[in-house]
Coordinates of C-alpha atoms in Angstrom, one line a residue:
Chain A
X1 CA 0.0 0.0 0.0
X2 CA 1.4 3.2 -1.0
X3 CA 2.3 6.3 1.6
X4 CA 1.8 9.3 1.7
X5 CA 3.1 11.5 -1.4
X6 CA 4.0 15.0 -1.4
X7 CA 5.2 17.1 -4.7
X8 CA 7.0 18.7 -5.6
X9 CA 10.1 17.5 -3.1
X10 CA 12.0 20.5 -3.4
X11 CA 10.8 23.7 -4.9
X12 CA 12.8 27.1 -5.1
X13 CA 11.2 29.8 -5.8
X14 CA 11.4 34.1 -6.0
X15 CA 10.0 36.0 -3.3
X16 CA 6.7 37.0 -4.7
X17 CA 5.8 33.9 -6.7
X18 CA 3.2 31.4 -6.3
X19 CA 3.9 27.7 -5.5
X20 CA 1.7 25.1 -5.2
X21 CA 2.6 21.7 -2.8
X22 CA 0.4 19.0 -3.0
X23 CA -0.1 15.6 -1.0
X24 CA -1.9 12.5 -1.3
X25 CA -2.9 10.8 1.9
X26 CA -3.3 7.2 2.6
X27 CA -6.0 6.2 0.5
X28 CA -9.0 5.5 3.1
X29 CA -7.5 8.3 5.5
X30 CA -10.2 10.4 6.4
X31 CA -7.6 12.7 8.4
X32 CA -5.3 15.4 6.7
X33 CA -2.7 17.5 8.5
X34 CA 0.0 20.1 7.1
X35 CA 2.6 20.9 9.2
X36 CA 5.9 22.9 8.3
X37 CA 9.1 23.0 9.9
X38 CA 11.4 26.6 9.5
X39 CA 14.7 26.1 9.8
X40 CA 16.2 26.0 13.2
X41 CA 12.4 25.5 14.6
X42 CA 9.9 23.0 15.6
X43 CA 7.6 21.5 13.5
X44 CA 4.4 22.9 13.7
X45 CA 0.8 22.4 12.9
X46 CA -0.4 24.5 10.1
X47 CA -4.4 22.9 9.5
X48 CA -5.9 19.6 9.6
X49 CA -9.0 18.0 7.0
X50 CA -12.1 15.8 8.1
X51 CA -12.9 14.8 4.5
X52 CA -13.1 18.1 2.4
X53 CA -13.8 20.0 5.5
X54 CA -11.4 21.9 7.3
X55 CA -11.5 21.3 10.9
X56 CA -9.3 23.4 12.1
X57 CA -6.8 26.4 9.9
X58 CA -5.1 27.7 13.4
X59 CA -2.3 27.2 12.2
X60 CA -2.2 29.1 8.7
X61 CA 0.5 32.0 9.1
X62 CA -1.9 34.2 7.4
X63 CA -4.1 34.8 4.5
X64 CA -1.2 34.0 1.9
X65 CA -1.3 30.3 2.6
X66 CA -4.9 28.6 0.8
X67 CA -5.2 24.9 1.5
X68 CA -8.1 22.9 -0.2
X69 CA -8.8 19.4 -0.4
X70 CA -11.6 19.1 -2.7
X71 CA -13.3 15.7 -3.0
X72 CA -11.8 14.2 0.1
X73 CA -8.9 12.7 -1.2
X74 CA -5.6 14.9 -2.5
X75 CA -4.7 18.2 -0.7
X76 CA -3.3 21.4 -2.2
X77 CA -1.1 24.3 -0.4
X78 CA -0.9 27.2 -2.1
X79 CA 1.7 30.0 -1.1
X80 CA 0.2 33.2 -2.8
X81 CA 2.7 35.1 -3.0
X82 CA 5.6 33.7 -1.4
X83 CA 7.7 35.8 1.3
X84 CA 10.8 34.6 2.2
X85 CA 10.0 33.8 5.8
X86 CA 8.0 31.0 4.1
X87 CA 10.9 28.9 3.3
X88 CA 11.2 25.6 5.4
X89 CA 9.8 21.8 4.9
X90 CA 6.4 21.0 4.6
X91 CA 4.5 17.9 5.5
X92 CA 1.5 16.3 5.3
X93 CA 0.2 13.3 7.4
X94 CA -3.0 11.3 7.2
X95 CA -4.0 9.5 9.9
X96 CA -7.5 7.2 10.3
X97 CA -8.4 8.5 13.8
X98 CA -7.9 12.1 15.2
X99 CA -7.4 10.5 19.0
X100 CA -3.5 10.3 19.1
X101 CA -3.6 8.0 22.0
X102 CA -4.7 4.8 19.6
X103 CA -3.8 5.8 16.2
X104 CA -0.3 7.3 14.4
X105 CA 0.0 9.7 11.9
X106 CA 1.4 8.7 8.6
X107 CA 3.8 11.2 7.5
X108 CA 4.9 11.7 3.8
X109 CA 8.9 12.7 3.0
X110 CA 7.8 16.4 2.6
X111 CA 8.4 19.5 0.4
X112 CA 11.3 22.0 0.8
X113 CA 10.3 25.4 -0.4
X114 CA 13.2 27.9 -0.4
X115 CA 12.0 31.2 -1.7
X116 CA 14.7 33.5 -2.4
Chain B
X1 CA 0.5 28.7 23.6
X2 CA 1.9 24.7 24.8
X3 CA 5.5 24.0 24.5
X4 CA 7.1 21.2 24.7
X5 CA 10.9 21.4 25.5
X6 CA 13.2 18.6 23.7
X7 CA 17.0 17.9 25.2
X8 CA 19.5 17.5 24.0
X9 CA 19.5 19.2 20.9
X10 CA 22.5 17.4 19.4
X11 CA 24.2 14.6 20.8
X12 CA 27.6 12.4 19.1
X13 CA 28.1 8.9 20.6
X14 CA 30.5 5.9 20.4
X15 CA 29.2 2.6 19.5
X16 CA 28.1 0.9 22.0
X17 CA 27.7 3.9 24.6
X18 CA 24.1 4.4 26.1
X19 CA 21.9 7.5 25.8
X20 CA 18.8 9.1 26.8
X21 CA 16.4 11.8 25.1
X22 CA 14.3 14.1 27.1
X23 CA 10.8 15.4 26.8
X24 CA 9.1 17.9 29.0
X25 CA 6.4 20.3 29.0
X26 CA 4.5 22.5 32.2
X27 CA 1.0 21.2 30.8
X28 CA 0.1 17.5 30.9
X29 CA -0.3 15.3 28.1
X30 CA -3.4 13.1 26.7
X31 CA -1.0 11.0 25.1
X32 CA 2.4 11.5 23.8
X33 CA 4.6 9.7 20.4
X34 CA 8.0 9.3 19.9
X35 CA 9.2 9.6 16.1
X36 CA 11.8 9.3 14.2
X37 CA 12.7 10.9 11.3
X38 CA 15.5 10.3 8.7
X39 CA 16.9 12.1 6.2
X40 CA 14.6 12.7 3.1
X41 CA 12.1 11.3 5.2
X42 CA 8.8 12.2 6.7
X43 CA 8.8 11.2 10.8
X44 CA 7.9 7.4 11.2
X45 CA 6.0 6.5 14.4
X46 CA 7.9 4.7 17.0
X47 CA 5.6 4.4 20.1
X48 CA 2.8 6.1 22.0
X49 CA 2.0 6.8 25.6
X50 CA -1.3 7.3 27.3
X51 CA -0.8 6.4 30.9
X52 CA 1.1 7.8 33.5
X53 CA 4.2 5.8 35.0
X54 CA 4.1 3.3 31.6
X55 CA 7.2 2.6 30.4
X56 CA 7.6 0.5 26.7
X57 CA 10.1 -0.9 25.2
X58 CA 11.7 -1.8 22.0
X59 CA 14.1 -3.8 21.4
X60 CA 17.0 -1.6 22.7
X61 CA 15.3 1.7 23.0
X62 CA 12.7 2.5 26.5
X63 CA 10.3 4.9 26.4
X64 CA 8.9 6.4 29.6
X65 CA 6.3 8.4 30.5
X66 CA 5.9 10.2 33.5
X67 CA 3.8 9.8 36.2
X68 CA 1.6 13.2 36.1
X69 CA 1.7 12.6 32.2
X70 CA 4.3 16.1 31.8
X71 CA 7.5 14.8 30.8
X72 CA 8.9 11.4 29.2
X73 CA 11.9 10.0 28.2
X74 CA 13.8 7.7 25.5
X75 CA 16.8 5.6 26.6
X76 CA 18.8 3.7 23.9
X77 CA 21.0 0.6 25.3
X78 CA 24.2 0.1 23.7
X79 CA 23.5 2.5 20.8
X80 CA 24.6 1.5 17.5
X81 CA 25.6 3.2 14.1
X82 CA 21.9 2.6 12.8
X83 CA 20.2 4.4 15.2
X84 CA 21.2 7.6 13.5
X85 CA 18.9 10.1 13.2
X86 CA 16.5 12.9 14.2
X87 CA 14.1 11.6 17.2
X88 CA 10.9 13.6 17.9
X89 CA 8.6 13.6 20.4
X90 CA 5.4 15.1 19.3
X91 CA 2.2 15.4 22.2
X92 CA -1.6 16.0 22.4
X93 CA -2.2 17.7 25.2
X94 CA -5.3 17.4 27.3
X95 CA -8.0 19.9 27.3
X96 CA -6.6 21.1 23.7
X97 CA -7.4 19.9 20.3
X98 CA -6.7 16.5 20.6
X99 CA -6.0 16.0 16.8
X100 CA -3.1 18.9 17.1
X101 CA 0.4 17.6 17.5
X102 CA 3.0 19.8 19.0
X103 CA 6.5 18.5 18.4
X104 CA 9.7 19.0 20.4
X105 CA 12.4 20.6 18.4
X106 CA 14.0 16.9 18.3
X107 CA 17.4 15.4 19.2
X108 CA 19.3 14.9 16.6
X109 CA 21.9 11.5 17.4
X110 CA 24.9 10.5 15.7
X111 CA 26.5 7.3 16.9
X112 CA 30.3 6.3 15.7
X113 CA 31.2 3.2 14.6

């Protein structure tokens, strides 16, 4: 059974560009989580998908970051326009329960944005 | 905002040598995992906590979790050149958003040959 997939899995781009990361879950995986790692810092927790839904955005940096995950299945993150604090590795995860105490979270080899 | 405080940072070995990774935070956890991550790699699961005092193991690494569910702790026995790599321990903590993982910054481990 396949993991999860991220693309691009590195991506450089000019401050003031769009780029567009994408990432298929675990097929079955009702769960979808980006996180994204800056250099030097933890990784953190940018939004995580019931489905198509987005059950929680709380961790978007702010309204340059779009994430959609139409139909349930793949998820796009789209960096509108890029600013170089943006650079860092993303990740996605799908997991089949959101309870962490009885389920993992499956995490794909991410994407590493540089925007320069 | 929930932090969770990860130690040591870096940390160089000989074969052979033992070592333990620390996890702490002020607020207590639901449950708590332990990754880790290679390079090129997303994090890979290597166990999960959920009561306080448990203690796992495997093989040569022992996982702990503390008793008020705050703090836990990795020990690797007799460490060897493929346990290289970037251990994380990543927790839910209780009263939040369960379904939010908040990560440690992660220990990165190098063991000689």
């Amino acid at each position: 059974e396949a993991g999860v997939t991220q693309f691009p899995s590195h991506s450089v781009i000019e401050k003031g560009q769009t780029v567009t990361l994408r990432c298929d879950p675990i097929s079955g995986h009702d769960n979808l989580y980006w996180y994204r790692r800056v250099m030097g810092k933890e990784i953190k927790f940018l939004l995580h998908f019931v489905k198509e839904s987005k059950q929680d955005e709380s961790g978007m940096p702010n309204n340059r970051f779009l994430a959609e995950r139409t139909g349930g299945t793949y998820s796009t993150l789209k960096v509108q326009p890029a600013e170089l604090e943006d650079s860092g590795v993303y990740l996605c995860a799908s997991s089949q329960l959101v309870f962490w105490g009885n389920t993992e979270a499956f995490f794909g080899q991410g994407t590493r944005l540089t925007v320069v | 905002t929930q932090l969770l405080e990860q130690s040591p940072q870096f940390l160089s070995i000989q074969e052979g040598e033992n070592l333990t990774v620390y996890c702490n935070s002020s607020s207590v956890f639901s449950s708590l995992q332990w990754y880790r991550q290679e390079p090129g790699e997303g994090p890979v699961l290597l166990v999960t906590v959920v009561t306080g005092g448990e203690v796992k193991k495997l093989k040569r690494l022992t996982f702990q979790f503390g008793d008020a569910r705050k703090d836990s702790s990795l020990h690797i026995t007799a460490a060897q050149p493929g346990d290289t790599g970037l251990y994380l321990c990543a927790g839910a903590f209780s009263g939040g958003s369960n379904y939010k993982l908040t990560f440690g910054k992660g220990t990165l481990l190098t063991v000689n040959p």
